[in-house]
Coordinates of C-alpha atoms and ligand atoms in Angstrom, one line a residue:
M674 CA -41.4 -5.1 -85.3
Y675 CA -44.2 -6.8 -83.4
Q676 CA -46.5 -4.7 -81.2
F677 CA -45.6 -4.3 -77.5
N678 CA -46.5 -2.2 -74.5
Y679 CA -44.0 0.5 -73.7
H680 CA -43.3 1.6 -70.1
R681 CA -40.8 4.2 -68.8
A682 CA -39.7 3.1 -65.3
T683 CA -39.2 5.8 -62.7
S684 CA -37.0 3.8 -60.3
V685 CA -35.4 0.4 -60.0
A686 CA -38.2 -0.9 -57.8
D687 CA -40.7 0.4 -60.4
A688 CA -38.8 -1.4 -63.2
V689 CA -38.8 -4.7 -61.2
A690 CA -42.5 -4.4 -60.5
K691 CA -43.3 -3.6 -64.2
L692 CA -41.1 -6.6 -65.3
K693 CA -42.8 -8.9 -62.8
G694 CA -46.2 -7.7 -64.0
A695 CA -45.5 -8.2 -67.7
G696 CA -46.3 -11.5 -69.5
D697 CA -42.9 -11.5 -71.3
G698 CA -41.2 -8.2 -70.5
K699 CA -37.8 -7.0 -71.7
L700 CA -35.7 -4.2 -70.2
M701 CA -34.3 -1.6 -72.4
A702 CA -31.1 0.4 -71.6
G703 CA -29.7 2.2 -74.7
G704 CA -31.5 -0.1 -77.1
M705 CA -28.4 -0.8 -79.1
T706 CA -28.9 -4.5 -79.2
L707 CA -32.6 -4.7 -78.2
L708 CA -34.0 -2.4 -80.9
P709 CA -32.3 -4.2 -83.9
T710 CA -33.5 -7.5 -82.4
L711 CA -37.1 -6.1 -82.2
K712 CA -36.9 -4.5 -85.7
M713 CA -35.8 -7.9 -87.2
R714 CA -38.6 -9.6 -85.4
L715 CA -36.2 -11.9 -83.6
A716 CA -37.9 -11.1 -80.3
N717 CA -41.6 -10.6 -79.5
P718 CA -41.8 -9.2 -75.9
S719 CA -45.2 -8.3 -74.5
D720 CA -43.7 -5.2 -72.8
V721 CA -40.6 -3.1 -73.1
I722 CA -39.5 -1.4 -69.8
D723 CA -37.3 1.6 -70.5
L724 CA -34.7 2.2 -67.8
G725 CA -33.6 5.5 -69.4
G726 CA -35.3 7.7 -66.8
I727 CA -33.7 6.2 -63.7
A728 CA -31.0 8.8 -62.8
A729 CA -29.6 6.6 -60.0
L730 CA -28.3 4.2 -62.6
R731 CA -26.1 6.8 -64.2
E732 CA -23.8 7.4 -61.2
I733 CA -20.0 7.0 -61.2
A734 CA -18.0 6.9 -58.0
V735 CA -14.3 6.3 -57.3
A736 CA -13.5 5.8 -53.6
N737 CA -11.8 3.3 -51.2
G738 CA -9.9 1.5 -54.0
Q739 CA -13.1 0.8 -56.0
V740 CA -14.6 2.2 -59.2
S741 CA -18.4 2.0 -59.2
I742 CA -20.2 2.5 -62.5
G743 CA -24.0 2.6 -62.8
A744 CA -25.7 0.3 -65.2
L745 CA -26.9 3.1 -67.5
V746 CA -23.6 4.8 -67.8
T747 CA -22.8 4.9 -71.5
H748 CA -19.5 3.8 -73.1
D749 CA -18.7 7.4 -74.1
T750 CA -19.2 8.6 -70.5
V751 CA -16.8 5.9 -69.2
A752 CA -14.3 6.8 -72.0
Q753 CA -14.4 10.5 -71.1
S754 CA -14.4 10.1 -67.3
A755 CA -11.3 11.6 -65.7
P756 CA -11.7 9.8 -62.4
I757 CA -12.1 6.4 -64.2
A758 CA -9.1 7.2 -66.4
Q759 CA -7.0 8.0 -63.4
A760 CA -8.1 5.0 -61.4
I761 CA -8.1 2.3 -64.1
P762 CA -6.9 3.8 -67.4
A763 CA -7.4 0.5 -69.2
L764 CA -11.1 0.6 -68.5
A765 CA -11.6 4.1 -70.0
G766 CA -9.4 3.0 -73.0
L767 CA -11.6 -0.1 -73.5
A768 CA -14.8 2.0 -73.6
L769 CA -13.2 4.4 -76.1
H770 CA -12.7 1.6 -78.6
I771 CA -16.2 0.1 -78.4
G772 CA -18.1 0.4 -81.7
D773 CA -18.5 3.8 -83.2
P774 CA -19.5 7.2 -81.7
Q775 CA -23.3 6.5 -82.1
V776 CA -23.0 3.1 -80.3
R777 CA -20.8 4.7 -77.5
N778 CA -23.3 7.4 -77.0
R779 CA -26.3 5.0 -76.5
G780 CA -24.8 1.7 -75.4
T781 CA -24.5 1.1 -71.7
I782 CA -22.2 -1.0 -69.4
G783 CA -25.3 -2.7 -67.9
G784 CA -26.7 -3.6 -71.3
S785 CA -23.4 -4.9 -72.5
V786 CA -22.8 -7.2 -69.5
A787 CA -26.5 -8.4 -69.3
N788 CA -26.3 -9.2 -73.0
N789 CA -23.0 -11.1 -72.7
D790 CA -22.3 -11.1 -76.5
P791 CA -19.3 -13.4 -77.0
A792 CA -17.4 -10.6 -78.8
A793 CA -18.2 -7.8 -76.4
D794 CA -15.4 -5.9 -74.6
Y795 CA -16.7 -5.2 -71.1
P796 CA -17.0 -8.8 -70.1
A797 CA -13.2 -9.1 -70.5
A798 CA -12.8 -6.1 -68.2
L799 CA -15.1 -7.5 -65.5
L800 CA -13.5 -10.9 -65.5
G801 CA -10.0 -9.5 -66.0
L802 CA -10.3 -7.1 -63.0
G803 CA -12.4 -9.4 -60.8
A804 CA -15.3 -7.0 -60.8
T805 CA -18.7 -7.5 -59.0
V806 CA -22.1 -7.1 -60.6
H807 CA -24.7 -5.5 -58.3
T808 CA -28.4 -6.2 -59.0
D809 CA -31.7 -5.1 -57.5
R810 CA -31.4 -8.1 -55.1
R811 CA -27.7 -9.4 -54.7
T812 CA -24.1 -9.1 -55.8
I813 CA -22.5 -11.6 -58.2
T814 CA -18.8 -12.0 -58.8
A815 CA -17.7 -11.7 -62.5
D816 CA -16.4 -15.3 -62.2
A817 CA -20.0 -16.5 -61.5
F818 CA -21.8 -14.0 -63.7
F819 CA -20.9 -15.0 -67.3
K820 CA -22.4 -18.4 -68.0
G821 CA -22.3 -19.0 -71.8
M822 CA -23.1 -17.4 -75.1
F823 CA -25.6 -14.6 -74.4
E824 CA -26.2 -16.2 -71.0
T825 CA -25.6 -14.8 -67.5
A826 CA -26.4 -15.6 -63.9
L827 CA -29.2 -13.0 -64.0
A828 CA -32.8 -14.2 -63.3
A829 CA -35.4 -13.3 -65.9
D830 CA -36.7 -10.4 -63.7
E831 CA -33.3 -9.2 -62.3
I832 CA -31.9 -5.8 -63.0
V833 CA -28.2 -4.9 -63.1
T834 CA -27.8 -1.7 -61.1
K835 CA -24.0 -1.1 -61.1
I836 CA -20.6 -2.7 -61.5
T837 CA -17.8 -2.3 -59.0
F838 CA -14.2 -2.7 -60.1
P839 CA -11.2 -3.0 -57.7
V840 CA -8.4 -0.5 -58.5
V841 CA -5.3 -2.6 -59.4
E842 CA -1.6 -1.9 -59.7
R843 CA -1.5 -2.4 -63.5
A844 CA -4.0 -3.4 -66.2
A845 CA -4.2 -3.3 -70.0
Y846 CA -6.7 -4.4 -72.7
M847 CA -5.7 -5.3 -76.2
K848 CA -8.1 -6.2 -78.9
F849 CA -8.0 -7.4 -82.5
P850 CA -11.2 -5.7 -83.6
N851 CA -13.5 -6.6 -86.4
P852 CA -12.8 -3.6 -88.7
A853 CA -16.5 -3.0 -89.4
S854 CA -18.2 -3.3 -86.0
R855 CA -15.2 -3.0 -83.7
Y856 CA -16.4 -6.1 -81.7
A857 CA -13.5 -8.2 -80.6
I858 CA -12.4 -11.0 -82.9
V859 CA -10.1 -11.5 -79.9
G860 CA -9.6 -9.2 -76.9
V861 CA -7.4 -9.9 -73.8
F862 CA -7.6 -8.0 -70.5
V863 CA -4.7 -8.5 -68.1
S864 CA -4.4 -7.1 -64.6
K865 CA -2.1 -7.4 -61.7
G866 CA -3.3 -6.4 -58.2
S867 CA -3.4 -7.4 -54.6
A868 CA -5.6 -10.4 -55.5
G869 CA -3.1 -11.6 -58.1
V870 CA -2.9 -11.8 -61.8
R871 CA -5.9 -12.2 -64.0
V872 CA -6.1 -12.8 -67.8
A873 CA -9.5 -12.7 -69.4
V874 CA -10.2 -13.5 -73.1
T875 CA -13.2 -12.3 -75.1
G876 CA -14.2 -12.9 -78.7
A877 CA -12.5 -16.3 -78.9
G878 CA -15.0 -18.6 -77.2
A879 CA -18.7 -18.9 -76.5
S880 CA -18.3 -16.6 -73.6
V881 CA -15.5 -14.7 -71.9
F882 CA -13.0 -17.0 -70.1
R883 CA -9.8 -16.8 -68.0
A884 CA -6.5 -18.1 -69.3
S885 CA -5.3 -19.8 -66.1
D886 CA -2.0 -21.1 -67.5
M887 CA -1.0 -17.6 -68.5
E888 CA -2.1 -16.3 -65.1
K889 CA 0.1 -18.8 -63.3
A890 CA 3.1 -17.9 -65.5
L891 CA 2.6 -14.2 -65.1
A892 CA 2.2 -14.6 -61.3
A893 CA 5.7 -16.0 -61.3
S894 CA 7.1 -13.5 -63.7
F895 CA 5.0 -10.6 -64.9
Q896 CA 6.6 -10.1 -68.4
A897 CA 5.5 -10.9 -71.9
K898 CA 8.2 -13.5 -72.4
A899 CA 6.8 -15.5 -69.5
I900 CA 3.8 -16.5 -71.6
E901 CA 5.6 -16.9 -75.0
G902 CA 5.3 -20.7 -75.0
I903 CA 1.8 -20.9 -73.7
T904 CA -0.8 -21.7 -76.3
V905 CA -4.6 -21.8 -76.0
S906 CA -6.2 -24.8 -77.6
A907 CA -8.3 -24.1 -80.7
A908 CA -10.8 -26.8 -79.7
G909 CA -14.2 -25.3 -79.0
L910 CA -13.1 -21.8 -80.0
N911 CA -15.3 -19.7 -82.4
S912 CA -14.9 -20.1 -86.1
D913 CA -16.7 -17.8 -88.5
I914 CA -16.3 -15.7 -91.7
H915 CA -14.0 -13.3 -89.8
A916 CA -11.5 -15.8 -88.3
G917 CA -11.1 -19.5 -87.8
A918 CA -10.6 -21.2 -84.4
D919 CA -6.8 -21.7 -85.1
Y920 CA -6.3 -18.0 -85.9
R921 CA -8.3 -17.0 -82.8
A922 CA -6.2 -19.3 -80.6
H923 CA -3.0 -17.7 -82.1
L924 CA -4.5 -14.2 -81.5
V925 CA -5.1 -14.9 -77.8
G926 CA -1.3 -15.3 -77.3
V927 CA -0.5 -12.2 -79.4
M928 CA -3.0 -10.0 -77.6
A929 CA -2.1 -11.4 -74.2
R930 CA 1.6 -10.6 -74.7
R931 CA 0.8 -7.1 -76.0
A932 CA -1.4 -6.5 -73.0
V933 CA 1.3 -7.5 -70.6
T934 CA 3.8 -5.3 -72.4
A935 CA 1.3 -2.4 -72.2
C936 CA 1.0 -2.9 -68.5
A937 CA 4.7 -2.2 -67.9
Ligands
FAD1680 C1 -23.0 -1.4 -84.7 C2 -22.6 -1.9 -83.3 C3 -21.3 -2.0 -83.0 C4 -21.0 -2.5 -81.7 N1 -19.6 -2.6 -81.4 C5 -19.3 -3.1 -80.1 C6 -17.9 -3.3 -79.8 O1 -17.0 -3.0 -80.5 N2 -17.7 -3.8 -78.5 C7 -18.7 -4.1 -77.6 O2 -18.4 -4.5 -76.5 N3 -20.0 -3.9 -77.9 C8 -20.3 -3.4 -79.2 N4 -21.6 -3.2 -79.5 C9 -22.6 -3.4 -78.4 C10 -22.9 -2.1 -77.6 O3 -21.7 -1.7 -77.0 C11 -24.0 -2.2 -76.5 O4 -23.4 -2.2 -75.3 C12 -24.8 -3.4 -76.6 O5 -25.4 -3.4 -77.9 C13 -26.0 -3.3 -75.5 O6 -26.7 -2.2 -75.8 P1 -27.5 -1.3 -74.7 O7 -26.6 -1.0 -73.6 O8 -28.1 -0.2 -75.4 O9 -28.5 -2.4 -74.1 P2 -30.0 -2.8 -74.7 O10 -29.8 -3.0 -76.2 O11 -31.0 -1.8 -74.3 O12 -30.2 -4.1 -73.9 C14 -29.4 -5.3 -74.2 C15 -29.9 -6.5 -73.4 O13 -29.6 -6.3 -72.0 C16 -30.8 -6.2 -71.2 N5 -30.5 -5.2 -70.3 C17 -30.2 -3.9 -70.5 N6 -29.9 -3.2 -69.4 C18 -30.1 -4.1 -68.4 C19 -29.9 -4.0 -67.0 N7 -29.5 -2.9 -66.3 N8 -30.2 -5.1 -66.2 C20 -30.5 -6.3 -66.8 N9 -30.7 -6.4 -68.1 C21 -30.5 -5.3 -68.9 C22 -31.9 -5.9 -72.2 O14 -33.1 -6.5 -71.7 C23 -31.4 -6.6 -73.4 O15 -31.7 -8.0 -73.4 C24 -22.0 -2.7 -80.7 C25 -23.3 -2.6 -81.1 C26 -23.7 -2.1 -82.3 C27 -25.1 -1.9 -82.7

């Protein structure tokens, strides 16, 4: 690990000020991705600004057809939240299957979406539900937020403060997990609500994406057999020691059909 200055922010405004004042500052939520990166000397920030003391970022609210989750809320808290489980059970279920208990106790929803790991689970929920990312200065729709591998619409000094999700009629998430890390080799989040049908795929490509052909077919007939003949092209999909692009393309169809069946 290289040397850096450590700061503990007391508010979002304080964190923004500290970030703007740093030469090359980095925010820290639970540190689940940031700390290994620092330990392996893959990053060399001048300053680390710890968000952990900002209580306002840990709030959960369910009201007016919306679930609001503060950026610092851990995966375990989402998994154990009765109001979230009642409003969007698929969201609580997704959080329950992230990583292991240690990761779920430290990892946060804000850190996960800001990091936009191509195999992370939450990006599928945000895109699959049509969520909104709130920052210290604006709101960004999930459709506009995820830009590419580890890339988002966030400015370098912008802080995610909360995510809001619309409560939908039905939703389900199915993932084929890497048996070691539990990251998604492929995960598909399907929802049906007043805004229509959404199908979001994580793990398969450089970043989470929507399967629009499946969305159209499911809008006409919301059942697994409606998407039986729809395939996703393997061109451009991820290929690594865990799974080739062809296998991932096949898994997208399997996970999507399972998710639709689980919605019933
Ligand atoms: C062993 C292991 C297994 C895992 N398995 C899974 C899995 O199965 N599924 C899955 O989805 N994830 C998995 N993860 C990732 C984990 O869920 C964390 O969410 C992720 O590592 C981010 O961690 P964090 O929230 O502690 O953020 P940090 O590591 O603190 O930060 C991550 C990045 O986000 C930035 N950041 C943090 N908070 C904010 C904010 N509020 N605004 C703007 N930028 C911010 C930081 O500057 C940093 O660049 C795993 C991680 C590990 C180590």
